[in-house]
PDB file of C-alpha atoms and ligand atoms in Angstrom:
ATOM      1  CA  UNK Z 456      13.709 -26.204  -9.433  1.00 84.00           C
ATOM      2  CA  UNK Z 457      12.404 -24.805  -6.262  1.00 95.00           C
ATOM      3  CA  UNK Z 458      12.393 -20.971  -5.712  1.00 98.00           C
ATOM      4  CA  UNK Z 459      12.865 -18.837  -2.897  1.00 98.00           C
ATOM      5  CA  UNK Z 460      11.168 -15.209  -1.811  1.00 98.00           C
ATOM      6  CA  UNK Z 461      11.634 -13.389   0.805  1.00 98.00           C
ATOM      7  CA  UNK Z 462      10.143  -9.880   2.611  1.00 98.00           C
ATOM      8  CA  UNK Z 463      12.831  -7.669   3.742  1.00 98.00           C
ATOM      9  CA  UNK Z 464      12.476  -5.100   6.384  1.00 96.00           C
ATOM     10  CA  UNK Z 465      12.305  -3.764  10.344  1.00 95.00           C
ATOM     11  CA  UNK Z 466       9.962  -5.377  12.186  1.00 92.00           C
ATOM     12  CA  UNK Z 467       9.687  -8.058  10.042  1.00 94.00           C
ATOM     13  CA  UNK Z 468       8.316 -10.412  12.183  1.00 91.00           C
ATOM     14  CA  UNK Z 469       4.539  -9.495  12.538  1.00 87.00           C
ATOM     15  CA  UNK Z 470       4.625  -9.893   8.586  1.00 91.00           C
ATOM     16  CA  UNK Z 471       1.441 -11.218   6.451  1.00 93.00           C
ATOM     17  CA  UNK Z 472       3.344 -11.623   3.278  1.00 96.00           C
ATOM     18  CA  UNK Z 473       4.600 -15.091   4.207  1.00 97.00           C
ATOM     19  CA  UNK Z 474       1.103 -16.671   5.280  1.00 96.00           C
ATOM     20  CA  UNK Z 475      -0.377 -15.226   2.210  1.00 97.00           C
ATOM     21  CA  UNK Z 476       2.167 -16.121  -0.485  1.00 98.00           C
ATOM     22  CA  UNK Z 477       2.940 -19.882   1.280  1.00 98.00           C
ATOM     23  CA  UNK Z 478      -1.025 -20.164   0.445  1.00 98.00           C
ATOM     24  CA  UNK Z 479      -0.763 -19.228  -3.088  1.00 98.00           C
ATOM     25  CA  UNK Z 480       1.802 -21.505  -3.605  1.00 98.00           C
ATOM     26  CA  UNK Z 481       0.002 -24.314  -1.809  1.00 98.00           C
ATOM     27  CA  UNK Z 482      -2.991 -23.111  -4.057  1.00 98.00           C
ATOM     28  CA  UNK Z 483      -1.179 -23.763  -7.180  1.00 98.00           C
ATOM     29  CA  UNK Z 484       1.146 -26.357  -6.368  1.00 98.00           C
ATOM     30  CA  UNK Z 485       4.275 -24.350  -6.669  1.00 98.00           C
ATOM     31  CA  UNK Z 486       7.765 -26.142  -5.097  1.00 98.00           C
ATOM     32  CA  UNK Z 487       7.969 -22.350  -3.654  1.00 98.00           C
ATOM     33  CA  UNK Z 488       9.264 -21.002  -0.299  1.00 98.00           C
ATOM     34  CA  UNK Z 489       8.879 -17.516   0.914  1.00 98.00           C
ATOM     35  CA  UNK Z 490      10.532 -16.291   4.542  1.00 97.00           C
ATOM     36  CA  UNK Z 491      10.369 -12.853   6.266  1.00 98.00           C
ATOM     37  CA  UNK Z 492      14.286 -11.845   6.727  1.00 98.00           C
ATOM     38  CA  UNK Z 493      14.807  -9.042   9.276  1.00 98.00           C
ATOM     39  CA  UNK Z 494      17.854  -6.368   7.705  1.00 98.00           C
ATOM     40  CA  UNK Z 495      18.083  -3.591  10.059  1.00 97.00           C
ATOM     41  CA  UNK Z 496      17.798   0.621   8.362  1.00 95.00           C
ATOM     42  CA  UNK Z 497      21.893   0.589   8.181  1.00 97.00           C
ATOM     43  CA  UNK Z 498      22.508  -2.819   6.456  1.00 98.00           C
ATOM     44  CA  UNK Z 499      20.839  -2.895   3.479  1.00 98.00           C
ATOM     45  CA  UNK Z 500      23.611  -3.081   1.522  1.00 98.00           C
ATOM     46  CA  UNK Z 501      24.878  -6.558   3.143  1.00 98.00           C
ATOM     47  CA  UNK Z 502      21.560  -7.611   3.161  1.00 98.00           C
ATOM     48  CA  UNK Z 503      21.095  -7.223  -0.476  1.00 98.00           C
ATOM     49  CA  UNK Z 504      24.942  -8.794  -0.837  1.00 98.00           C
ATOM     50  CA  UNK Z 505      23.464 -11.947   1.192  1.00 98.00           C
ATOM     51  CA  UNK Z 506      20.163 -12.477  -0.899  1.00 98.00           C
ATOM     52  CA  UNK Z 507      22.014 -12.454  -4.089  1.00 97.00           C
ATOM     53  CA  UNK Z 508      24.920 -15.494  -2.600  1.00 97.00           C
ATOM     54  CA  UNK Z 509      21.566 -17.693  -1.785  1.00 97.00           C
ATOM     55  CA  UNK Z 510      20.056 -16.366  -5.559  1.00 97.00           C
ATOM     56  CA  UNK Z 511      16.886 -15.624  -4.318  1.00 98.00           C
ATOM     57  CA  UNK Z 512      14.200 -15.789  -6.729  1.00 98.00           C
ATOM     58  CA  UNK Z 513      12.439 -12.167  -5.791  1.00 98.00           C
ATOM     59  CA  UNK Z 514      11.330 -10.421  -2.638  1.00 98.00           C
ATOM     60  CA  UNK Z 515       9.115  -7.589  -1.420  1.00 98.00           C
ATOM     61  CA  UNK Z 516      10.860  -4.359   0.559  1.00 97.00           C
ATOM     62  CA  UNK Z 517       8.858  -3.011   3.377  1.00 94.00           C
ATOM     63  CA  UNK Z 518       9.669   0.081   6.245  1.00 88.00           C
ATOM     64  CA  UNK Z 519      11.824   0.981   6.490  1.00 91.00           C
ATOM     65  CA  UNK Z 520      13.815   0.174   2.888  1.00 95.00           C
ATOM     66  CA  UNK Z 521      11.094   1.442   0.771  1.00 92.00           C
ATOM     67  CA  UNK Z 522      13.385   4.404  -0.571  1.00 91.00           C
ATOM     68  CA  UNK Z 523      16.683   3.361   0.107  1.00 94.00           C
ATOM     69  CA  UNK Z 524      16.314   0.228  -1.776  1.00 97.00           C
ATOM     70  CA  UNK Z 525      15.484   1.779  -5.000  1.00 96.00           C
ATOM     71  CA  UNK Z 526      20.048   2.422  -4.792  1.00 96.00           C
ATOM     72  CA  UNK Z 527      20.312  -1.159  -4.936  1.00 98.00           C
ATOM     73  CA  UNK Z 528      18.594  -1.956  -8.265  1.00 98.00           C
ATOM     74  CA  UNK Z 529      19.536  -1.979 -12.199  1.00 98.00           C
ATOM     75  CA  UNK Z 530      16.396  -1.649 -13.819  1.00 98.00           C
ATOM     76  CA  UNK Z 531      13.085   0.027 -12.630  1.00 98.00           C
ATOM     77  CA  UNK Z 532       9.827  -0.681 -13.972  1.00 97.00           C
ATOM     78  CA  UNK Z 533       7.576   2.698 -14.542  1.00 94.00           C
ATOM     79  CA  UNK Z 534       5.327   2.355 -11.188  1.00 92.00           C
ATOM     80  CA  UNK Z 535       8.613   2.481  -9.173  1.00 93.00           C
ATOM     81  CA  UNK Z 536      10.196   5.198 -10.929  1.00 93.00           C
ATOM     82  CA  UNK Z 537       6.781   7.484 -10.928  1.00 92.00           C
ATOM     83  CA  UNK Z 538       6.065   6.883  -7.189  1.00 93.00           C
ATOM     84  CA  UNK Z 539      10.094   6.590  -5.871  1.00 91.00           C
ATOM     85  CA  UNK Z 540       9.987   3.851  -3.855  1.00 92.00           C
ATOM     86  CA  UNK Z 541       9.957   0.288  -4.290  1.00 96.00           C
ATOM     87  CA  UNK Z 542       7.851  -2.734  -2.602  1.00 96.00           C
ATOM     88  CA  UNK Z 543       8.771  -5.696  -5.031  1.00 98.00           C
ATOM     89  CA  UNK Z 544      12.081  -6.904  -6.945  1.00 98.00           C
ATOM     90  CA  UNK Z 545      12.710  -9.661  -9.227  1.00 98.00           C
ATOM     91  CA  UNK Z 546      16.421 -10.942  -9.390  1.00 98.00           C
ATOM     92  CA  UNK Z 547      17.248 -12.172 -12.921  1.00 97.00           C
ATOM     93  CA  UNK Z 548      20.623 -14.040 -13.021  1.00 96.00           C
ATOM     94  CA  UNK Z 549      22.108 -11.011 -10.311  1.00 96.00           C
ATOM     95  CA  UNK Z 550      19.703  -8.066 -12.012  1.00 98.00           C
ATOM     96  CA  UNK Z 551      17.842  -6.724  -9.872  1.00 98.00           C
ATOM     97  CA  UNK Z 552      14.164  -5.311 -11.170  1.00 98.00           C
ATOM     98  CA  UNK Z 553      12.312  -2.871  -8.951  1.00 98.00           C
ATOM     99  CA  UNK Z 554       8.324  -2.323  -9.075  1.00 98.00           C
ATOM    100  CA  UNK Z 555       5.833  -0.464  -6.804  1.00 97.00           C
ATOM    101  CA  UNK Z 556       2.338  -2.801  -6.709  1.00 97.00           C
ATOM    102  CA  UNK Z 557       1.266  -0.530  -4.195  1.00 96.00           C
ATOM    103  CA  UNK Z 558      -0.587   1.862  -6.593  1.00 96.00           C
ATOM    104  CA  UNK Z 559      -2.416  -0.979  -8.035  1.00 96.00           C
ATOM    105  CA  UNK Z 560      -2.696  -3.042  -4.904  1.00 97.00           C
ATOM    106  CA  UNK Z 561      -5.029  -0.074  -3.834  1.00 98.00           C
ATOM    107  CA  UNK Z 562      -6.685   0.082  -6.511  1.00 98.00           C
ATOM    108  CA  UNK Z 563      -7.688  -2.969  -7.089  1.00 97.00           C
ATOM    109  CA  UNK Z 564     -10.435  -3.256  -4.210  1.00 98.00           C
ATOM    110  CA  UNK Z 565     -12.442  -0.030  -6.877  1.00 98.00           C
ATOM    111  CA  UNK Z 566     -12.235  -1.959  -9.902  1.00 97.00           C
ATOM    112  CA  UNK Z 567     -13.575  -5.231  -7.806  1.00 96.00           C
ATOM    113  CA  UNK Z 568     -16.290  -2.839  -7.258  1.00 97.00           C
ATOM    114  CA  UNK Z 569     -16.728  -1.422 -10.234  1.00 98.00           C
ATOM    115  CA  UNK Z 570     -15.973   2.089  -9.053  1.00 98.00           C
ATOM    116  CA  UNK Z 571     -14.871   4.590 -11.318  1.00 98.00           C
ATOM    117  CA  UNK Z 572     -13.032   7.622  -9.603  1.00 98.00           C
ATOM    118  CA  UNK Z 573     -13.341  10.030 -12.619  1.00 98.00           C
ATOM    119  CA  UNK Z 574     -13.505  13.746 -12.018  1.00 97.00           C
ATOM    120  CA  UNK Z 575     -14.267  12.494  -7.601  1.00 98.00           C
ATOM    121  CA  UNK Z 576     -13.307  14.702  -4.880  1.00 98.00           C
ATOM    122  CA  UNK Z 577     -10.911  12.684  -2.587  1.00 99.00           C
ATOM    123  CA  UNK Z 578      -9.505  13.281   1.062  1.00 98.00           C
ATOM    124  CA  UNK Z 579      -6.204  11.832   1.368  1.00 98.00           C
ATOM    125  CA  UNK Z 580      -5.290  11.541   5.572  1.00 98.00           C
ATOM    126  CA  UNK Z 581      -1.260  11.607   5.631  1.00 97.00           C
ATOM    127  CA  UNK Z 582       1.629  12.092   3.336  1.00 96.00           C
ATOM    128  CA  UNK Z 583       4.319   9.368   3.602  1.00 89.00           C
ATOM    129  CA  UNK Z 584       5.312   6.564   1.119  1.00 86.00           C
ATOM    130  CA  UNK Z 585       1.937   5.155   1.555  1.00 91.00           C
ATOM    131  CA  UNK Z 586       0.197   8.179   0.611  1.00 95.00           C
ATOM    132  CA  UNK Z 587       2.671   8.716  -2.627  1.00 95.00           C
ATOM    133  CA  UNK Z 588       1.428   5.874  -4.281  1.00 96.00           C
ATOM    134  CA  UNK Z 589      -1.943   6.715  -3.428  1.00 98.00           C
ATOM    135  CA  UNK Z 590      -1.648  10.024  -4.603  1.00 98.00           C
ATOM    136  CA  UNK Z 591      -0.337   8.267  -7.924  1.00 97.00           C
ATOM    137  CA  UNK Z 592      -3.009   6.203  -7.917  1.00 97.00           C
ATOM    138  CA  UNK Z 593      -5.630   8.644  -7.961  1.00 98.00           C
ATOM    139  CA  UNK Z 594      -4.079  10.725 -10.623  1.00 97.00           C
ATOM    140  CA  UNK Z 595      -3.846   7.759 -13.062  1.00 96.00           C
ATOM    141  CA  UNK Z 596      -7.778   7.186 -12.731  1.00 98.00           C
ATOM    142  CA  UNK Z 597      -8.060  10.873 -13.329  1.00 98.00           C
ATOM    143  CA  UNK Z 598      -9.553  11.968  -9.927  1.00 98.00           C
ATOM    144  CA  UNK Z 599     -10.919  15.538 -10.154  1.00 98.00           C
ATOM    145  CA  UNK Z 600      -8.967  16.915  -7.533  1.00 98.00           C
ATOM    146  CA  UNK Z 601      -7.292  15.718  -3.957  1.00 98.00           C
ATOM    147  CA  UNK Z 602      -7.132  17.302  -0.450  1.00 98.00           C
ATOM    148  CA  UNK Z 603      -3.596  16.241   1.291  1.00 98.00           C
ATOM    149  CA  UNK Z 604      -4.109  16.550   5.117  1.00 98.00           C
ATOM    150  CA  UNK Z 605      -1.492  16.096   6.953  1.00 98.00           C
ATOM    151  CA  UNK Z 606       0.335  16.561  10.898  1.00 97.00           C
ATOM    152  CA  UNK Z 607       3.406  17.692   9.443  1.00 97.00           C
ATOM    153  CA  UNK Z 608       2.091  20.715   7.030  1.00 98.00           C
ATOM    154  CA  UNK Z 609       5.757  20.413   4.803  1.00 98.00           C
ATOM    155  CA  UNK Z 610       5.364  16.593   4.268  1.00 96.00           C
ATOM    156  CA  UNK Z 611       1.484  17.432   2.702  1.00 98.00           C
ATOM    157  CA  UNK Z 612       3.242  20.492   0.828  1.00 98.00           C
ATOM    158  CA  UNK Z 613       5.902  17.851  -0.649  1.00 97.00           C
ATOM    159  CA  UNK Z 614       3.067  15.750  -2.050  1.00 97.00           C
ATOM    160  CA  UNK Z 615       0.849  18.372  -2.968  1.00 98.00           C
ATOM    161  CA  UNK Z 616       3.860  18.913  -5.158  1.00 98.00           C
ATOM    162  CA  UNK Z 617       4.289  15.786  -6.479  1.00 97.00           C
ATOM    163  CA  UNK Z 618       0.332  15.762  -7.154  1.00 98.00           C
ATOM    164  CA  UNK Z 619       0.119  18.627  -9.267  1.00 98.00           C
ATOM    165  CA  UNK Z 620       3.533  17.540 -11.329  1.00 96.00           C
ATOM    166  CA  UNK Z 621       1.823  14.280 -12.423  1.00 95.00           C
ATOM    167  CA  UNK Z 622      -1.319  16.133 -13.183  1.00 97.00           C
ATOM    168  CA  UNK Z 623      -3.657  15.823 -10.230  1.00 98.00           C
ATOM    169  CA  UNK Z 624      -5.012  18.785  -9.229  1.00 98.00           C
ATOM    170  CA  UNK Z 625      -3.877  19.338  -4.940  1.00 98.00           C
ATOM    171  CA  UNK Z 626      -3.796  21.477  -1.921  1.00 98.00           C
ATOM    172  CA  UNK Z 627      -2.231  20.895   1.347  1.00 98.00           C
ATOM    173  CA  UNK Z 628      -4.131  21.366   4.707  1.00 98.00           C
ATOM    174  CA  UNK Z 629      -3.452  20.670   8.251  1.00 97.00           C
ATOM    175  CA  UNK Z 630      -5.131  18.101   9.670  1.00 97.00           C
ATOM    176  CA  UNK Z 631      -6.877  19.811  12.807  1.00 95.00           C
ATOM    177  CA  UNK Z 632      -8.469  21.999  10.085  1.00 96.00           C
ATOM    178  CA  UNK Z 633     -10.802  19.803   8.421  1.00 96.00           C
ATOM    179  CA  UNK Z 634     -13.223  20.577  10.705  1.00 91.00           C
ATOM    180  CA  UNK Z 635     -16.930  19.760   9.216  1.00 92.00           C
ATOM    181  CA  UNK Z 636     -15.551  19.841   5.306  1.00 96.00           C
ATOM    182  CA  UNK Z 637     -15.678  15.856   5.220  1.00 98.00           C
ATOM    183  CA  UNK Z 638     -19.109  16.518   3.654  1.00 97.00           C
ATOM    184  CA  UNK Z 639     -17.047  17.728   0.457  1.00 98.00           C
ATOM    185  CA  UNK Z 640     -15.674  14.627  -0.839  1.00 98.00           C
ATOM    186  CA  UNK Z 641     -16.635  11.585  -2.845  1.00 98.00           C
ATOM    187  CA  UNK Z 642     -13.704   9.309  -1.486  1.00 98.00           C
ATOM    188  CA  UNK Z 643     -11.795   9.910   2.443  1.00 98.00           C
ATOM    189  CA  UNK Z 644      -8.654   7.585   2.395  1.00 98.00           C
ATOM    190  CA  UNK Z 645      -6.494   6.930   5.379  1.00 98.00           C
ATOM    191  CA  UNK Z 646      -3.038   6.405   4.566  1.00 97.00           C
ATOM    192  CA  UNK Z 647      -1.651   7.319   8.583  1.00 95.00           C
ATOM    193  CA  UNK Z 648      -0.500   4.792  10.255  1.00 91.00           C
ATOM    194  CA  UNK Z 649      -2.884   5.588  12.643  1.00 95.00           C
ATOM    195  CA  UNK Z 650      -5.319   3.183  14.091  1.00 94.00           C
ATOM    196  CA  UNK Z 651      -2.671  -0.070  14.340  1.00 89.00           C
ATOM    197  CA  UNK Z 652      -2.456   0.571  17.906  1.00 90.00           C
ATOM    198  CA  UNK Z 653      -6.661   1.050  17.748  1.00 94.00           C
ATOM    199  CA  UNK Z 654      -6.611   5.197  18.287  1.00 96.00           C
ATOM    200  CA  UNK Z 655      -9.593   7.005  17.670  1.00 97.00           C
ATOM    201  CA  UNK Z 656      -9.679   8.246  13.863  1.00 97.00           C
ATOM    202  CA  UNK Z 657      -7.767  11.560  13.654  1.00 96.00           C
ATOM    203  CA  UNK Z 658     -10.629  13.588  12.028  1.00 98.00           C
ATOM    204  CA  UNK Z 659     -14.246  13.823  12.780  1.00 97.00           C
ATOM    205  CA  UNK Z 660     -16.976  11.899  10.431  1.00 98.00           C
ATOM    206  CA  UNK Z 661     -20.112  13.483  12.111  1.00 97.00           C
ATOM    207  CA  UNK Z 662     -20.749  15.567   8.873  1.00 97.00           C
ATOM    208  CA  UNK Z 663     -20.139  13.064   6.555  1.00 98.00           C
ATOM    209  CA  UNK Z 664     -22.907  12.303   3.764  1.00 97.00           C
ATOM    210  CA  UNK Z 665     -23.962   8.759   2.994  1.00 97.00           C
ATOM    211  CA  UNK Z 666     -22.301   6.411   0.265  1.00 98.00           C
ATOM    212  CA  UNK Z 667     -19.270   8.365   0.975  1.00 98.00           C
ATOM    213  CA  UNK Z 668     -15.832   6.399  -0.289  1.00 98.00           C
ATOM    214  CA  UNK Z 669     -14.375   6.083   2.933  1.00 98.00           C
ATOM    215  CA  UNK Z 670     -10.904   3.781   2.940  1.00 98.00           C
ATOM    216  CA  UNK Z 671      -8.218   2.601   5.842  1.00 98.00           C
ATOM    217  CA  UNK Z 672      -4.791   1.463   4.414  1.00 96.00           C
ATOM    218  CA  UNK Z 673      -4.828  -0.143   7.802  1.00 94.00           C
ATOM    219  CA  UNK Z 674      -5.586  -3.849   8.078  1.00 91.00           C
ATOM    220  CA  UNK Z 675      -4.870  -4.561  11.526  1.00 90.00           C
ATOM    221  CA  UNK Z 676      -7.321  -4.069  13.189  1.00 92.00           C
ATOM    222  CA  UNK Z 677      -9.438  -4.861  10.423  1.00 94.00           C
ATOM    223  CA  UNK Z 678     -12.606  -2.357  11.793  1.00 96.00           C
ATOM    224  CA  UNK Z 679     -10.700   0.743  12.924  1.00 97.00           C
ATOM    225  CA  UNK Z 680     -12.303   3.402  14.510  1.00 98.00           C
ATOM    226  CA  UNK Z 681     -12.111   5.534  11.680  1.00 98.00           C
ATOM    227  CA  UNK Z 682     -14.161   2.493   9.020  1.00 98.00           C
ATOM    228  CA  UNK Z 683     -16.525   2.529  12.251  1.00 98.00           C
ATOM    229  CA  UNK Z 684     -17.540   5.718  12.848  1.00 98.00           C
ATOM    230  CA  UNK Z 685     -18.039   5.701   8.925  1.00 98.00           C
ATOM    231  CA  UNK Z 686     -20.073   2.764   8.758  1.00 98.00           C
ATOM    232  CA  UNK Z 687     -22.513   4.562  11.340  1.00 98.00           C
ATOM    233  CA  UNK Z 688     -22.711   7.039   8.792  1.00 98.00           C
ATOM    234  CA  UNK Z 689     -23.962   4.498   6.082  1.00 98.00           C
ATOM    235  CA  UNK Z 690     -20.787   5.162   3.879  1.00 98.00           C
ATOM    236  CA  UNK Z 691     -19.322   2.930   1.501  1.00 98.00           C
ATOM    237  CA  UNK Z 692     -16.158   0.734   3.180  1.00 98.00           C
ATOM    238  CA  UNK Z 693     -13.251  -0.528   1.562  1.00 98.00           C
ATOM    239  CA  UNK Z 694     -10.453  -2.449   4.398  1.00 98.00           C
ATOM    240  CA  UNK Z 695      -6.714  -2.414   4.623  1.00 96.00           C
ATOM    241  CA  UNK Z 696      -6.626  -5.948   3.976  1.00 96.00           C
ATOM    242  CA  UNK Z 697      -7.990  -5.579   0.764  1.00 97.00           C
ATOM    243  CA  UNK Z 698      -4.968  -3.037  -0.541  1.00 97.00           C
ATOM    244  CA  UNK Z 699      -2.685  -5.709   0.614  1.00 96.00           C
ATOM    245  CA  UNK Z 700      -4.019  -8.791  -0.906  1.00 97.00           C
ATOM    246  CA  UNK Z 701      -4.170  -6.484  -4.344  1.00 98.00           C
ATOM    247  CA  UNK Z 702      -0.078  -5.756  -3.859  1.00 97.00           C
ATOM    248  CA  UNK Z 703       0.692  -8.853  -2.870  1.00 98.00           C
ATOM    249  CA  UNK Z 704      -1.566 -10.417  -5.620  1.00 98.00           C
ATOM    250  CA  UNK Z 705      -0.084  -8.062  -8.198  1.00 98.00           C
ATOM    251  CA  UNK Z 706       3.436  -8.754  -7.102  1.00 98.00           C
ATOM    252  CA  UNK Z 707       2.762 -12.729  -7.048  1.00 98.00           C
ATOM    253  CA  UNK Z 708       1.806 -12.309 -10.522  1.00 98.00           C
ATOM    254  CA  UNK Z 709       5.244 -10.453 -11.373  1.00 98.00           C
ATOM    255  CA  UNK Z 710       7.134 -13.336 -10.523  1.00 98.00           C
ATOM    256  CA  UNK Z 711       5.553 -16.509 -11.032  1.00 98.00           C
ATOM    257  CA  UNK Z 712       3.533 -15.436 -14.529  1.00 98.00           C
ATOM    258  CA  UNK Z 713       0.081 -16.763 -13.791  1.00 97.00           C
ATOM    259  CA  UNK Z 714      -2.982 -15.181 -11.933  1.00 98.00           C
ATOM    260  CA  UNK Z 715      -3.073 -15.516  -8.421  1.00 98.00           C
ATOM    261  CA  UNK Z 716      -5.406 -17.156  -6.306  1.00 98.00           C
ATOM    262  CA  UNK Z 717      -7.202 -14.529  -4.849  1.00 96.00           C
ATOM    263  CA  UNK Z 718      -9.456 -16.182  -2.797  1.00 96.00           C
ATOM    264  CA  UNK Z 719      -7.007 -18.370  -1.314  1.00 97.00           C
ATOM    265  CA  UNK Z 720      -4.677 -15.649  -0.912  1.00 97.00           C
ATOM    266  CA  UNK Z 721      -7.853 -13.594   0.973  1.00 96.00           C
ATOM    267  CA  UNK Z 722      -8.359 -16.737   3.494  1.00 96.00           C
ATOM    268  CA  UNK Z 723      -4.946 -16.889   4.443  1.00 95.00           C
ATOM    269  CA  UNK Z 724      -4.695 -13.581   5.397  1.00 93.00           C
ATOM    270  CA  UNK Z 725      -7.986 -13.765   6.719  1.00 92.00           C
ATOM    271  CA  UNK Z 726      -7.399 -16.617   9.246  1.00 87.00           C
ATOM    272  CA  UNK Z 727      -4.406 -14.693  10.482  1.00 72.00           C
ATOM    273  CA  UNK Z 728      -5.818 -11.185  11.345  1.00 61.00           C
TER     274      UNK Z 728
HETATM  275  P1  LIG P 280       4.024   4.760   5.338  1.00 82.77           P
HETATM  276  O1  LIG P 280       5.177   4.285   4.498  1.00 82.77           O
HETATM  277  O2  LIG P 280       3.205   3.624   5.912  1.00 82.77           O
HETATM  278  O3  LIG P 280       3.179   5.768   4.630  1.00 82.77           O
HETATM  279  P2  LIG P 280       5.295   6.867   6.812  1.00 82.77           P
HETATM  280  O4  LIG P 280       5.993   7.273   5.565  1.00 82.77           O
HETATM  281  O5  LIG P 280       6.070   6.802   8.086  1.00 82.77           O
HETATM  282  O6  LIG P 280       4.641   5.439   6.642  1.00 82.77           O
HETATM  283  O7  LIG P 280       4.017   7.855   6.992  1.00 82.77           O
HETATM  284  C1  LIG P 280       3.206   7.826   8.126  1.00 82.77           C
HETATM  285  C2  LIG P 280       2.069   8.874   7.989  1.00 82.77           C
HETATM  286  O8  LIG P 280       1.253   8.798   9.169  1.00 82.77           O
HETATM  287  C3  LIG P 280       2.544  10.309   7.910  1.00 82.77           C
HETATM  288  O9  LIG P 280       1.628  11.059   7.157  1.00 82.77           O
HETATM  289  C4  LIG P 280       2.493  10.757   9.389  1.00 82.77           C
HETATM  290  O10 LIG P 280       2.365  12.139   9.570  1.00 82.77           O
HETATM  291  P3  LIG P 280       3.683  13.106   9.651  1.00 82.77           P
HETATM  292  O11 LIG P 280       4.071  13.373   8.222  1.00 82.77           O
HETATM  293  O12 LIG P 280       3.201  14.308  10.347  1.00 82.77           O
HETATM  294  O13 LIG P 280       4.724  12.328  10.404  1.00 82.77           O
HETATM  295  C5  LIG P 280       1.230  10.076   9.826  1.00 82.77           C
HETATM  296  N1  LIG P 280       1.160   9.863  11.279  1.00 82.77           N
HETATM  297  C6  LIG P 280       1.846   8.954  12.009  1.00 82.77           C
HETATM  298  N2  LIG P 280       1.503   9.033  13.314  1.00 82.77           N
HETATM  299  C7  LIG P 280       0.567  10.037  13.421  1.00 82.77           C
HETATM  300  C8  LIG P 280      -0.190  10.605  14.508  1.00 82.77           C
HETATM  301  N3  LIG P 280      -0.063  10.145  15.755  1.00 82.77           N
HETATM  302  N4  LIG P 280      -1.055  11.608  14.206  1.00 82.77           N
HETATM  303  C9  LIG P 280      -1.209  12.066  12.959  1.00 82.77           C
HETATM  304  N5  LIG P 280      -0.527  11.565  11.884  1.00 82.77           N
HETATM  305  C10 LIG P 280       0.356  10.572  12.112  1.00 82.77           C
END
C-alpha cells in the first residue's frame, strides 16, 4: 500500500526534505509520497488532528514546532527526550513516536571522515534548538570540553547548563568576546542561523591554526562566509548540507527499515541548492 510523509512547519515552502526523500524513494522503488504541509506556530494541534484523519505514515517537524510538538506525542525515543525537541515522528495505528536525528545527522559527516572528537576542544557559535543537539552530540563522543558563544549571554548560560548536566564539560561567553581565542580549539561549529541571508561570519578567523574543524549548520548558501574565510586558513570543512542529508538519511531509515541511498539522496539535494 502506498505511504504518505510529510514536513510540517512555518515557512515550509523553501523545504529540501521533499526533493530529497521523493529521490530516495525513486532510488528504491518505494510507492511513497512525501509533501511539505505549512501549519502555522498556533495550530499545531489541528494540524496534528488533520495528519492523523489522512493516517499519514510519518513526518519530520521543523521551526517553528520543534518544542511544542514533543505535547503531541505518546512515546519518545531517547534522542528526543535527551535533547527536548523533536524533528521526526512515526505514526503507528494513531501512536505517535517522536525522535531527534539531528544529533546524529551532524554527526554523521565525522564518522564519514573518520574523525574522532575524543578529549577535542570545540567552539559552539549560538545556543538554540540547533545548538542543543549539537551540544548533545558532542558530549556523546566525549568531547573534552565546549565553549558556548552566544548574542544572547542567558540562552548560552541555559546550554552551558544543559552541557555540564549530561557530562560535557562548558562555559558560556559572549560572542563579541572571542576575540583572537579561535586559535584554542580543535573543532568551531556554527549553529546561528547566520549566513542564510549571506552575512559576513559573526567572529573573526584571522588567528585560526590550520586543519582546524571548522563546521556551518548552514546549507544555503552552501560556501558561507564563515566556511570561506576558513578555507583561506587551510582548515578542515564540513557543509550544512551534509548535517541534513545525515538527519534526513537517519530519519528515512526510521521509517522505511532499510539503508538509505545516500548518494542519491546527496544529488537531489545537490541539484536543488
Ligand atoms: P535553530 O532551531 O535553527 O537553532 P533558533 O533556536 O532560533 O534556531 O536559534 C538561532 C541562533 O542563532 C541563536 O543562537 C541566535 O542567538 P540569540 O540566542 O541571541 O537569539 C542566533 N542568531 C540569530 N540571528 C543572529 C544574529 N544576527 N547575530 C548573532 N546571532 C544570531
Amino acid at each position: 500500500m502506498s505511504k504518505t510523509f510529510a514536513v510540517i512547519g512555518d515557512p515550509i515552502d523553501h523545504s529540501l526534505s521533499p526533493n530529497i526523500h521523493s529521490a530516495a524513494f525513486r532510488e528504491l522503488n518505494l510507492d511513497c509520497s512525501y509533501i511539505g504541509y505549512r501549519i502555522i506556530k498556533d495550530e499545531l494541534s489541528e494540524g496534528i488532528e488533520s495528519l492523523k484523519k489522512i493516517k499519514i505514515d510519518g513526518f519530520n517537524v521543523t521551526i517553528p514546532h520543534k518544542i511544542e510538538m514533543m505535547k503531541y506525542l505518546d512515546r519518545l525515543d531517547e534522542s528526543c527526550s535527551i535533547i527536548g525537541a523533536v524533528n521526526t515522528v512515526t505514526n503507528e495505528n494513531g501512536i505517535l513516536k517522536g525522535y531527534n536525528t539531528d544529533m546524529d545527522g551532524f554527526l554523521e559527516p565525522f564518522k564519514k571522515r573518520n574523525m574522532n572528537l575524543k578529549n577535542l576542544k570545540i567552539l559552539l557559535l549560538g545556543a538554540g534548538g540547533a545548538a542543543r543537539a549539537i551540544v548533545a552530540g558532542f558530549a556523546k563522543e566525549h568531547a573534552h570540553s565546549i565553549t558556548i558563544a552566544n548574542r544572547t549571554i542567558e540562552n548560552a548560560i541555559n546550554l552551558v547548563n544543559f552541557s555540564n548536566k549530561i557530562g560535557l564539560n562548558a562555559n558560556a561567553v559572549q560572542v563579541e568576546d572571542i576575540g583572537n581565542s579561535v586559535k584554542n580549539y580543535d573543532v568551531i561549529v556554527n549553529a546561528t542561523s547566520v549566513g542564510l541571508k549571506n552575512e559576513a561570519s559573526i567572529i573573526s578567523l584571522d588567528e585560526l591554526k590550520s586543519k582546524t574543524i571548522v563546521y556551518d549548520i548552514v546549507y544555503l548558501p552552501i560556501n558561507t562566509d564563515f566556511l570561506k574565510r576558513a578555507k583561506e586558513k587551510d582548515a578542515i570543512i564540513i557543509y550544512g548540507y551534509e548535517m541534513l542529508l545525515g538527519q534526513a538519511t537517519r530519519a528515512f531509515e526510521i521509517w522505511h527499515g532499510v539503508e538509505a541511498p545516500y548518494n542519491a539522496m546527496k544529488k537531489a539535494l545537490l541539484g536543488v541548492v
